[in-house]
Short mmCIF file of C-alpha atoms and ligand atoms in Angstrom, two decimals:
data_model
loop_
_atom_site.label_atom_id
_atom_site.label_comp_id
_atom_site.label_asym_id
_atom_site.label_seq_id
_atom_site.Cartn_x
_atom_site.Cartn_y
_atom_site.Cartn_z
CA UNK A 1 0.00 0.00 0.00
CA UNK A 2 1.19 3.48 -0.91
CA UNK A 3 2.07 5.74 2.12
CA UNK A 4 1.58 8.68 0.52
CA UNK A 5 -1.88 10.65 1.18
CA UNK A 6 -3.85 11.72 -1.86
CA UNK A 7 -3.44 15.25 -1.05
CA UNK A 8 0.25 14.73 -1.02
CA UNK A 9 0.02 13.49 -4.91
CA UNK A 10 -0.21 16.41 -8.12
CA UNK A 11 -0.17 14.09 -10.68
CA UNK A 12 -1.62 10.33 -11.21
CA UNK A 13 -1.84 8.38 -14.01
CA UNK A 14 -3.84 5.21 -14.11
CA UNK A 15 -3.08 2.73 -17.90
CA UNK A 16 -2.51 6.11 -19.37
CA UNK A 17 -2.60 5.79 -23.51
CA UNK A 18 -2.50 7.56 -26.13
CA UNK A 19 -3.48 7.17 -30.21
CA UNK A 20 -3.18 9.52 -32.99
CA UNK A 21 -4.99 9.09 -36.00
CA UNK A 22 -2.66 7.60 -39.01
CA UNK A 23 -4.00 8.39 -42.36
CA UNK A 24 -2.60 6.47 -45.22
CA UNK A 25 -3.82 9.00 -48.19
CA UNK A 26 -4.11 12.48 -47.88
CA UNK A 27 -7.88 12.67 -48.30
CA UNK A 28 -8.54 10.09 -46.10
CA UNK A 29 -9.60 12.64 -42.70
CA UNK A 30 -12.02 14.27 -44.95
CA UNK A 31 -13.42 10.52 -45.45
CA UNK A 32 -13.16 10.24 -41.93
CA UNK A 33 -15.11 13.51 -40.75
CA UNK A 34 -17.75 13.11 -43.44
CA UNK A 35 -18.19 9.03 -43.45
CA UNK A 36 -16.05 8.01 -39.33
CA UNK A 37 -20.05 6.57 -38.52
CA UNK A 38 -19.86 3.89 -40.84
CA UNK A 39 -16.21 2.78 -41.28
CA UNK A 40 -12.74 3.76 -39.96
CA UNK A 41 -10.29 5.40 -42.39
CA UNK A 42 -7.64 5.79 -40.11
CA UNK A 43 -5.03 3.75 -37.81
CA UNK A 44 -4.28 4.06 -34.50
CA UNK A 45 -0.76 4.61 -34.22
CA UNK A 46 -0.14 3.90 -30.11
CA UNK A 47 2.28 6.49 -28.70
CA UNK A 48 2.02 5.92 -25.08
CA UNK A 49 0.62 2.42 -23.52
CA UNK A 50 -0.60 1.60 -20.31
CA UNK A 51 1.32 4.25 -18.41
CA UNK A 52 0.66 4.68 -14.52
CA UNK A 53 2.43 6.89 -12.66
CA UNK A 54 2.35 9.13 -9.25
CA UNK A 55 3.83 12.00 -8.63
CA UNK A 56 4.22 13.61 -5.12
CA UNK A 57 4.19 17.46 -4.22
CA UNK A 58 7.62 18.65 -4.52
CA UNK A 59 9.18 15.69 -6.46
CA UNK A 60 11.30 16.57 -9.13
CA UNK A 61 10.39 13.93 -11.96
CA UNK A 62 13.21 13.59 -15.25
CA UNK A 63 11.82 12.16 -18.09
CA UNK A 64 14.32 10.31 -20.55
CA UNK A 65 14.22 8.52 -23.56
CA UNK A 66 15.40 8.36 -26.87
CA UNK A 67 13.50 10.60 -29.84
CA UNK A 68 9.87 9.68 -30.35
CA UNK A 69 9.51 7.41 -27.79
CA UNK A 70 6.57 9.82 -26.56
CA UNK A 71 8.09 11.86 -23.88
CA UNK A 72 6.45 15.07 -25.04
CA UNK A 73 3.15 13.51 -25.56
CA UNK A 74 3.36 12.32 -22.01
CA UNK A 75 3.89 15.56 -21.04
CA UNK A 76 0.99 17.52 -23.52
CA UNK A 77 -1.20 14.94 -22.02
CA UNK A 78 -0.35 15.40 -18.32
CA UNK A 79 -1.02 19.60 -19.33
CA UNK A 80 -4.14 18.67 -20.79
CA UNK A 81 -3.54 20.05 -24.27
CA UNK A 82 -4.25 16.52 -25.81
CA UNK A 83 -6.98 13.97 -24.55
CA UNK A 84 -5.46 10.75 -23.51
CA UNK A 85 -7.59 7.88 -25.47
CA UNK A 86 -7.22 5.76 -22.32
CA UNK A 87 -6.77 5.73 -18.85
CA UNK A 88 -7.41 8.39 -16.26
CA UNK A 89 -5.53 11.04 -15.26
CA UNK A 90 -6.15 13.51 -12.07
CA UNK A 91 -3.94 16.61 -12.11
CA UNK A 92 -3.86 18.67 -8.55
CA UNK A 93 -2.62 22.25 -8.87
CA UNK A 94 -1.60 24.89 -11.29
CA UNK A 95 0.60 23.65 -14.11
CA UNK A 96 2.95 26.20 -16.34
CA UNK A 97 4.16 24.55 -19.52
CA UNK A 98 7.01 26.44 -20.92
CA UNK A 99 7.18 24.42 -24.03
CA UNK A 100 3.46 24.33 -24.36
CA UNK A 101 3.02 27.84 -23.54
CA UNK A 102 5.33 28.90 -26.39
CA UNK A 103 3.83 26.90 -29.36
CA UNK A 104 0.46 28.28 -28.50
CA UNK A 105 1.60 32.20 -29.26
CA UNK A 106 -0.11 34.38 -31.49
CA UNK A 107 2.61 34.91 -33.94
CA UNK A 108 0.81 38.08 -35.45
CA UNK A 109 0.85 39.95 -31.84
CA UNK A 110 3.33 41.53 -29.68
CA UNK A 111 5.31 39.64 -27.25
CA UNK A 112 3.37 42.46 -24.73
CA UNK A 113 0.32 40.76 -25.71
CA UNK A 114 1.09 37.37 -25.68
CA UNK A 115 2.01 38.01 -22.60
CA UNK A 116 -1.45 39.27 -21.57
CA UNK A 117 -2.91 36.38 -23.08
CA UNK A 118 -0.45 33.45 -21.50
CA UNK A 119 -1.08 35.02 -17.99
CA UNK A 120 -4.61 34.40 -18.84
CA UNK A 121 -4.57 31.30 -20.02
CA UNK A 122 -2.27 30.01 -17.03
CA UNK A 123 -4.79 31.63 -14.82
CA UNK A 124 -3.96 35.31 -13.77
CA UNK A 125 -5.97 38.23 -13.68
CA UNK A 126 -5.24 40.81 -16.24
CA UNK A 127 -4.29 43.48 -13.20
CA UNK A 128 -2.01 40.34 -11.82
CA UNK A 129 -0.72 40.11 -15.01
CA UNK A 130 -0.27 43.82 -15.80
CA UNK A 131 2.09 44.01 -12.07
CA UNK A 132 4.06 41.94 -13.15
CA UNK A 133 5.06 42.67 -16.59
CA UNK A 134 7.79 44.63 -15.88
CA UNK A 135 9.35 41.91 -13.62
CA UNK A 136 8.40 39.15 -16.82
CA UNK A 137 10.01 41.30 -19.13
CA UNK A 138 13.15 41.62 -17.37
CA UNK A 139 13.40 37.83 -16.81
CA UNK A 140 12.66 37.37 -20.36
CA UNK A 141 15.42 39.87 -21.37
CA UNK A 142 14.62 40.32 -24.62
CA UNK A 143 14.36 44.66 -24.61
CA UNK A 144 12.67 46.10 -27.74
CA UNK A 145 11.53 43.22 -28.80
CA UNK A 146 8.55 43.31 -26.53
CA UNK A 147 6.92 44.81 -28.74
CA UNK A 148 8.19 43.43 -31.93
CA UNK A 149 5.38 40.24 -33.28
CA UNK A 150 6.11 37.38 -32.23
CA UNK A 151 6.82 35.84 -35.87
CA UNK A 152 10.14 38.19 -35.39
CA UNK A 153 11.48 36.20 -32.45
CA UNK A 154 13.99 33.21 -32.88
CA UNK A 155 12.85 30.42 -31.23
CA UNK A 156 15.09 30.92 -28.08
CA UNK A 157 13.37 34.55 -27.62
CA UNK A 158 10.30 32.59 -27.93
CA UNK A 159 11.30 30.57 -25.11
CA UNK A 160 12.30 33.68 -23.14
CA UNK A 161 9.36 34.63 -22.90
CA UNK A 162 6.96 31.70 -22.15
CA UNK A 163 9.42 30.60 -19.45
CA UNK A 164 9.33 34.22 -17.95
CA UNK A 165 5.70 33.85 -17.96
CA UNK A 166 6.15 30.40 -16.69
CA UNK A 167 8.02 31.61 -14.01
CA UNK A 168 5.48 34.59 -13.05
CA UNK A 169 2.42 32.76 -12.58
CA UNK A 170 3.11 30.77 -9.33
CA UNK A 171 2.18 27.31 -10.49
CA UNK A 172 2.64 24.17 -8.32
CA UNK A 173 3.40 22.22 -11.43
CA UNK A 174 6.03 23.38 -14.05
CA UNK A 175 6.71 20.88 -17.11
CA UNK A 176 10.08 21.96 -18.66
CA UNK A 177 10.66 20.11 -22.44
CA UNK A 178 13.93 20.32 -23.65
CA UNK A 179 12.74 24.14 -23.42
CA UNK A 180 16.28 24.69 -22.20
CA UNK A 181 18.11 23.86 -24.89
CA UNK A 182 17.54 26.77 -27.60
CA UNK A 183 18.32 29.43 -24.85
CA UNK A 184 22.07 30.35 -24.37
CA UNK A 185 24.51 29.40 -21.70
CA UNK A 186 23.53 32.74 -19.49
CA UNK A 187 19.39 32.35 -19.91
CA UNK A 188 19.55 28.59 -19.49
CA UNK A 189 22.06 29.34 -15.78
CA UNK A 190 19.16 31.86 -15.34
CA UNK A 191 16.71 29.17 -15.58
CA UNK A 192 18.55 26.55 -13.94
CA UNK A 193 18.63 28.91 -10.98
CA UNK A 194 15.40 29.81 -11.21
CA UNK A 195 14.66 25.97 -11.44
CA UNK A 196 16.13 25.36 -8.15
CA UNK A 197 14.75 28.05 -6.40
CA UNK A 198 10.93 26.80 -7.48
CA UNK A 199 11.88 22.98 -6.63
CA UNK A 200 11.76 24.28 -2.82
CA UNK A 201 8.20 24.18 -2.94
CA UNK A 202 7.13 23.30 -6.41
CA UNK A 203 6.74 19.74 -8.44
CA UNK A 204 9.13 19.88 -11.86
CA UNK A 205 8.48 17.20 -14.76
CA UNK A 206 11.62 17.84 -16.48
CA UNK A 207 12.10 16.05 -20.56
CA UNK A 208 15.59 16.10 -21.60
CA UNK A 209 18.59 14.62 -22.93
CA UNK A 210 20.96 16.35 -21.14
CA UNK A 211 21.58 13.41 -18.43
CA UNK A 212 23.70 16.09 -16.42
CA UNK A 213 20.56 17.86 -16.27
CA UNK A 214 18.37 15.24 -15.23
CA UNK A 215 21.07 14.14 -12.77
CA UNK A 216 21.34 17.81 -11.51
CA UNK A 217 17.80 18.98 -11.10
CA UNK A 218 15.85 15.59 -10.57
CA UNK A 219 14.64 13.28 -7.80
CA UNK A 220 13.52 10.82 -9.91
CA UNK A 221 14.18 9.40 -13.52
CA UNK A 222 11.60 7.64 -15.43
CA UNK A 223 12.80 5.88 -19.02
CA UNK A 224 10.11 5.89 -21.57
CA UNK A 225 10.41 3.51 -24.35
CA UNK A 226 8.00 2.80 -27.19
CA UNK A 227 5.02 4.71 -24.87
CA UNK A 228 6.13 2.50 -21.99
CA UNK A 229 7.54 3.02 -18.57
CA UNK A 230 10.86 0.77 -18.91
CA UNK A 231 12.23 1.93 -15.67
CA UNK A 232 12.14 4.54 -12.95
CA UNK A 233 13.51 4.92 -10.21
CA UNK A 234 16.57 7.19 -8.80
CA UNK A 235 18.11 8.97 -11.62
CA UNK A 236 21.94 7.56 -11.52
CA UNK A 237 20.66 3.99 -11.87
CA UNK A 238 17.79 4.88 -14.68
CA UNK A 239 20.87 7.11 -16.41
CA UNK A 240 23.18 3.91 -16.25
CA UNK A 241 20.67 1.59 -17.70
CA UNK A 242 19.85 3.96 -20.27
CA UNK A 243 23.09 4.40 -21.23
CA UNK A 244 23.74 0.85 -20.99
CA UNK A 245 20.65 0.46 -23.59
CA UNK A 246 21.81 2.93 -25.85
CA UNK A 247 25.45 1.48 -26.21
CA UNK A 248 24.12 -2.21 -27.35
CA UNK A 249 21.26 -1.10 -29.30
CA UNK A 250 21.23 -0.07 -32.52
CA UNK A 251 19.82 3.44 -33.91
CA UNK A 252 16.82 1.81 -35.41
CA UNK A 253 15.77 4.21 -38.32
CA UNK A 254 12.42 2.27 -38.66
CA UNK A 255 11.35 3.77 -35.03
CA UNK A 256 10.23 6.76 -37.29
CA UNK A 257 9.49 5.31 -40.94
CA UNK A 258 6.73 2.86 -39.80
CA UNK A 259 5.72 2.83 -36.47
CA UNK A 260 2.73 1.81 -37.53
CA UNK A 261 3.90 -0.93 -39.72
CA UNK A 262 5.73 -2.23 -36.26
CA UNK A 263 2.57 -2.09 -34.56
CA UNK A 264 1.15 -4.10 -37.23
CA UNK A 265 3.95 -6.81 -37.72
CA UNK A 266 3.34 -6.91 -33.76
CA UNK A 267 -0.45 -8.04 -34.16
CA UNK A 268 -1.37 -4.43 -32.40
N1 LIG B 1 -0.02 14.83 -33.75
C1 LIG B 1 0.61 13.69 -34.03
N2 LIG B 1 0.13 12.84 -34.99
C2 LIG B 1 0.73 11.68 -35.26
N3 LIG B 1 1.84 11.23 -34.63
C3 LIG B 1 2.38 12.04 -33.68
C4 LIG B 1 1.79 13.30 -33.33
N4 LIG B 1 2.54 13.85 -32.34
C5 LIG B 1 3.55 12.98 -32.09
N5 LIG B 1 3.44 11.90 -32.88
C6 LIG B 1 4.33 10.71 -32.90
O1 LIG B 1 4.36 10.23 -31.57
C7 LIG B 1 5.63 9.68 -31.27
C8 LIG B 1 6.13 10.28 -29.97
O2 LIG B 1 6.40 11.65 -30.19
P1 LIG B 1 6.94 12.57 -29.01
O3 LIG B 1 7.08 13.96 -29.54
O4 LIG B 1 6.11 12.37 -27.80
O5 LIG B 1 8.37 11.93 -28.77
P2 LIG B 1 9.58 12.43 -27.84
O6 LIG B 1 9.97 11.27 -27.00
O7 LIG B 1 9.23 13.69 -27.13
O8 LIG B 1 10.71 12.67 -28.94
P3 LIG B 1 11.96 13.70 -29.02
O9 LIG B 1 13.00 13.23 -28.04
O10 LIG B 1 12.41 13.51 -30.43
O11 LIG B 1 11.45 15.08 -28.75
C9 LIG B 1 6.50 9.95 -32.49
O12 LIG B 1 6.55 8.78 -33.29
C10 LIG B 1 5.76 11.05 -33.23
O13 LIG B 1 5.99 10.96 -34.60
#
């Protein structure tokens, strides 16, 4: 039995999956919106099986794997920006997706107003949001371009400024993907130091393949391999196995050219 009290737990997963839709001709959705009551014209490509997972208030949870193994769906589904198609899922507490938060920008407006809008949509007030700005655009560091449209920003000023949002909106749950990794050496110390400030209190799902990062910022280490949990557990041990892994097996190009075929040859 679990000794941890449900109050104590931000994030549970119970045979968590998730499908996308695989269509094998281009016209084939159209089929699908206009004639899905009658017959399927799609495959379910499985990108994350029968995941369960809890994660206590104030963990600090690194999520590894190797590329498409369904980290970042893990994660969109945990922030609720896609549906899982199976399984349940109870989230406890604000989450701020830095990743997330950045793809969903209004290119045509001003970082100033994306800014308004992100604070909204991670659940401030527009006067909360408005006291703050000058503090989120320091953070974000990025000067004139403020006010500049967003389709003008590289895609580390992008992530300037949804992690200085991130950071503004005191969430109890903040999902990092590989958002580190376009910034530069000062923003991502900045970050890091930010990071470790927030872990006193905070939960952190952390994706990356930077295993001194993982090893750095994270309590735990879960491996995810084709949509499943392989291992978790502290992160020096899940790093060595991983490693382990990645030095006998081979870098299997058909992980991306057919999953679905693989799914098929597998009688899925
Ligand atoms: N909207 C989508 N439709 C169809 N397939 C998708 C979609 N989004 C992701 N996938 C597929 O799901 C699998 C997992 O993708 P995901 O982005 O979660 O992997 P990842 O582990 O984060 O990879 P990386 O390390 O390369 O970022 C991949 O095979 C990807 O092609």
């Amino acid at each position: 039995m679990s000794s941890s009290t449900s109050s104590e737990i931000v994030v549970e997963a119970k045979n968590l999956g998730k499908a996308f839709q695989l269509y094998a001709h281009r016209n084939d959705w159209l089929k699908q919106v206009l004639l899905g009551w009658w017959k399927a014209y799609f495959k379910p490509f499985w990108v994350l099986r029968d995941i369960s997972l809890e994660v206590k208030k104030g963990e600090s949870i690194g999520i590894l794997g190797r590329n498409g193994c369904g980290k970042s769906t893990l994660l969109q589904v945990i922030c609720g920006m896609t549906l899982p198609s199976h399984g349940e899922l109870r989230v406890n507490g604000r989450i701020a997706p830095v990743l997330a938060l950045g793809s969903t920008f209004d290119m045509e407006l001003s970082g100033r107003e994306n800014v308004l809008i992100g604070g909204a949509v991670l659940g401030l007030k527009r006067s909360e949001v408005l006291r703050k700005f000058d503090s989120i655009a320091e953070f974000a560091g990025i000067g004139e371009y403020m006010d500049q449209p967003v389709k003008h920003y590289s895609m580390g000023m992008r992530t300037r400024l949804a992690f200085s949002i991130c950071a503004h909106v005191e969430a109890e749950i903040l999902v990092v993907d590989e958002a580190l990794s376009v910034g530069d050496a000062a923003f991502q110390r900045k970050c890091l130091d930010w990071i470790d400030n927030f872990r006193k209190t905070g939960t952190l799902l952390f994706v990356s393949h930077s295993m001194a990062e993982v090893r750095r910022l994270c309590t735990r280490a879960i491996w995810i391999e084709e949509g499943r949990i392989r291992e978790q557990g502290d992160p020096n041990d899940v790093i060595r196995s991983y490693h382990r892994a990645l030095l006998v097996e081979k870098d299997d190009v058909q992980r991306f050219s057919s999953g679905n075929a693989k799914q098929a040859a597998a009688g899925e």
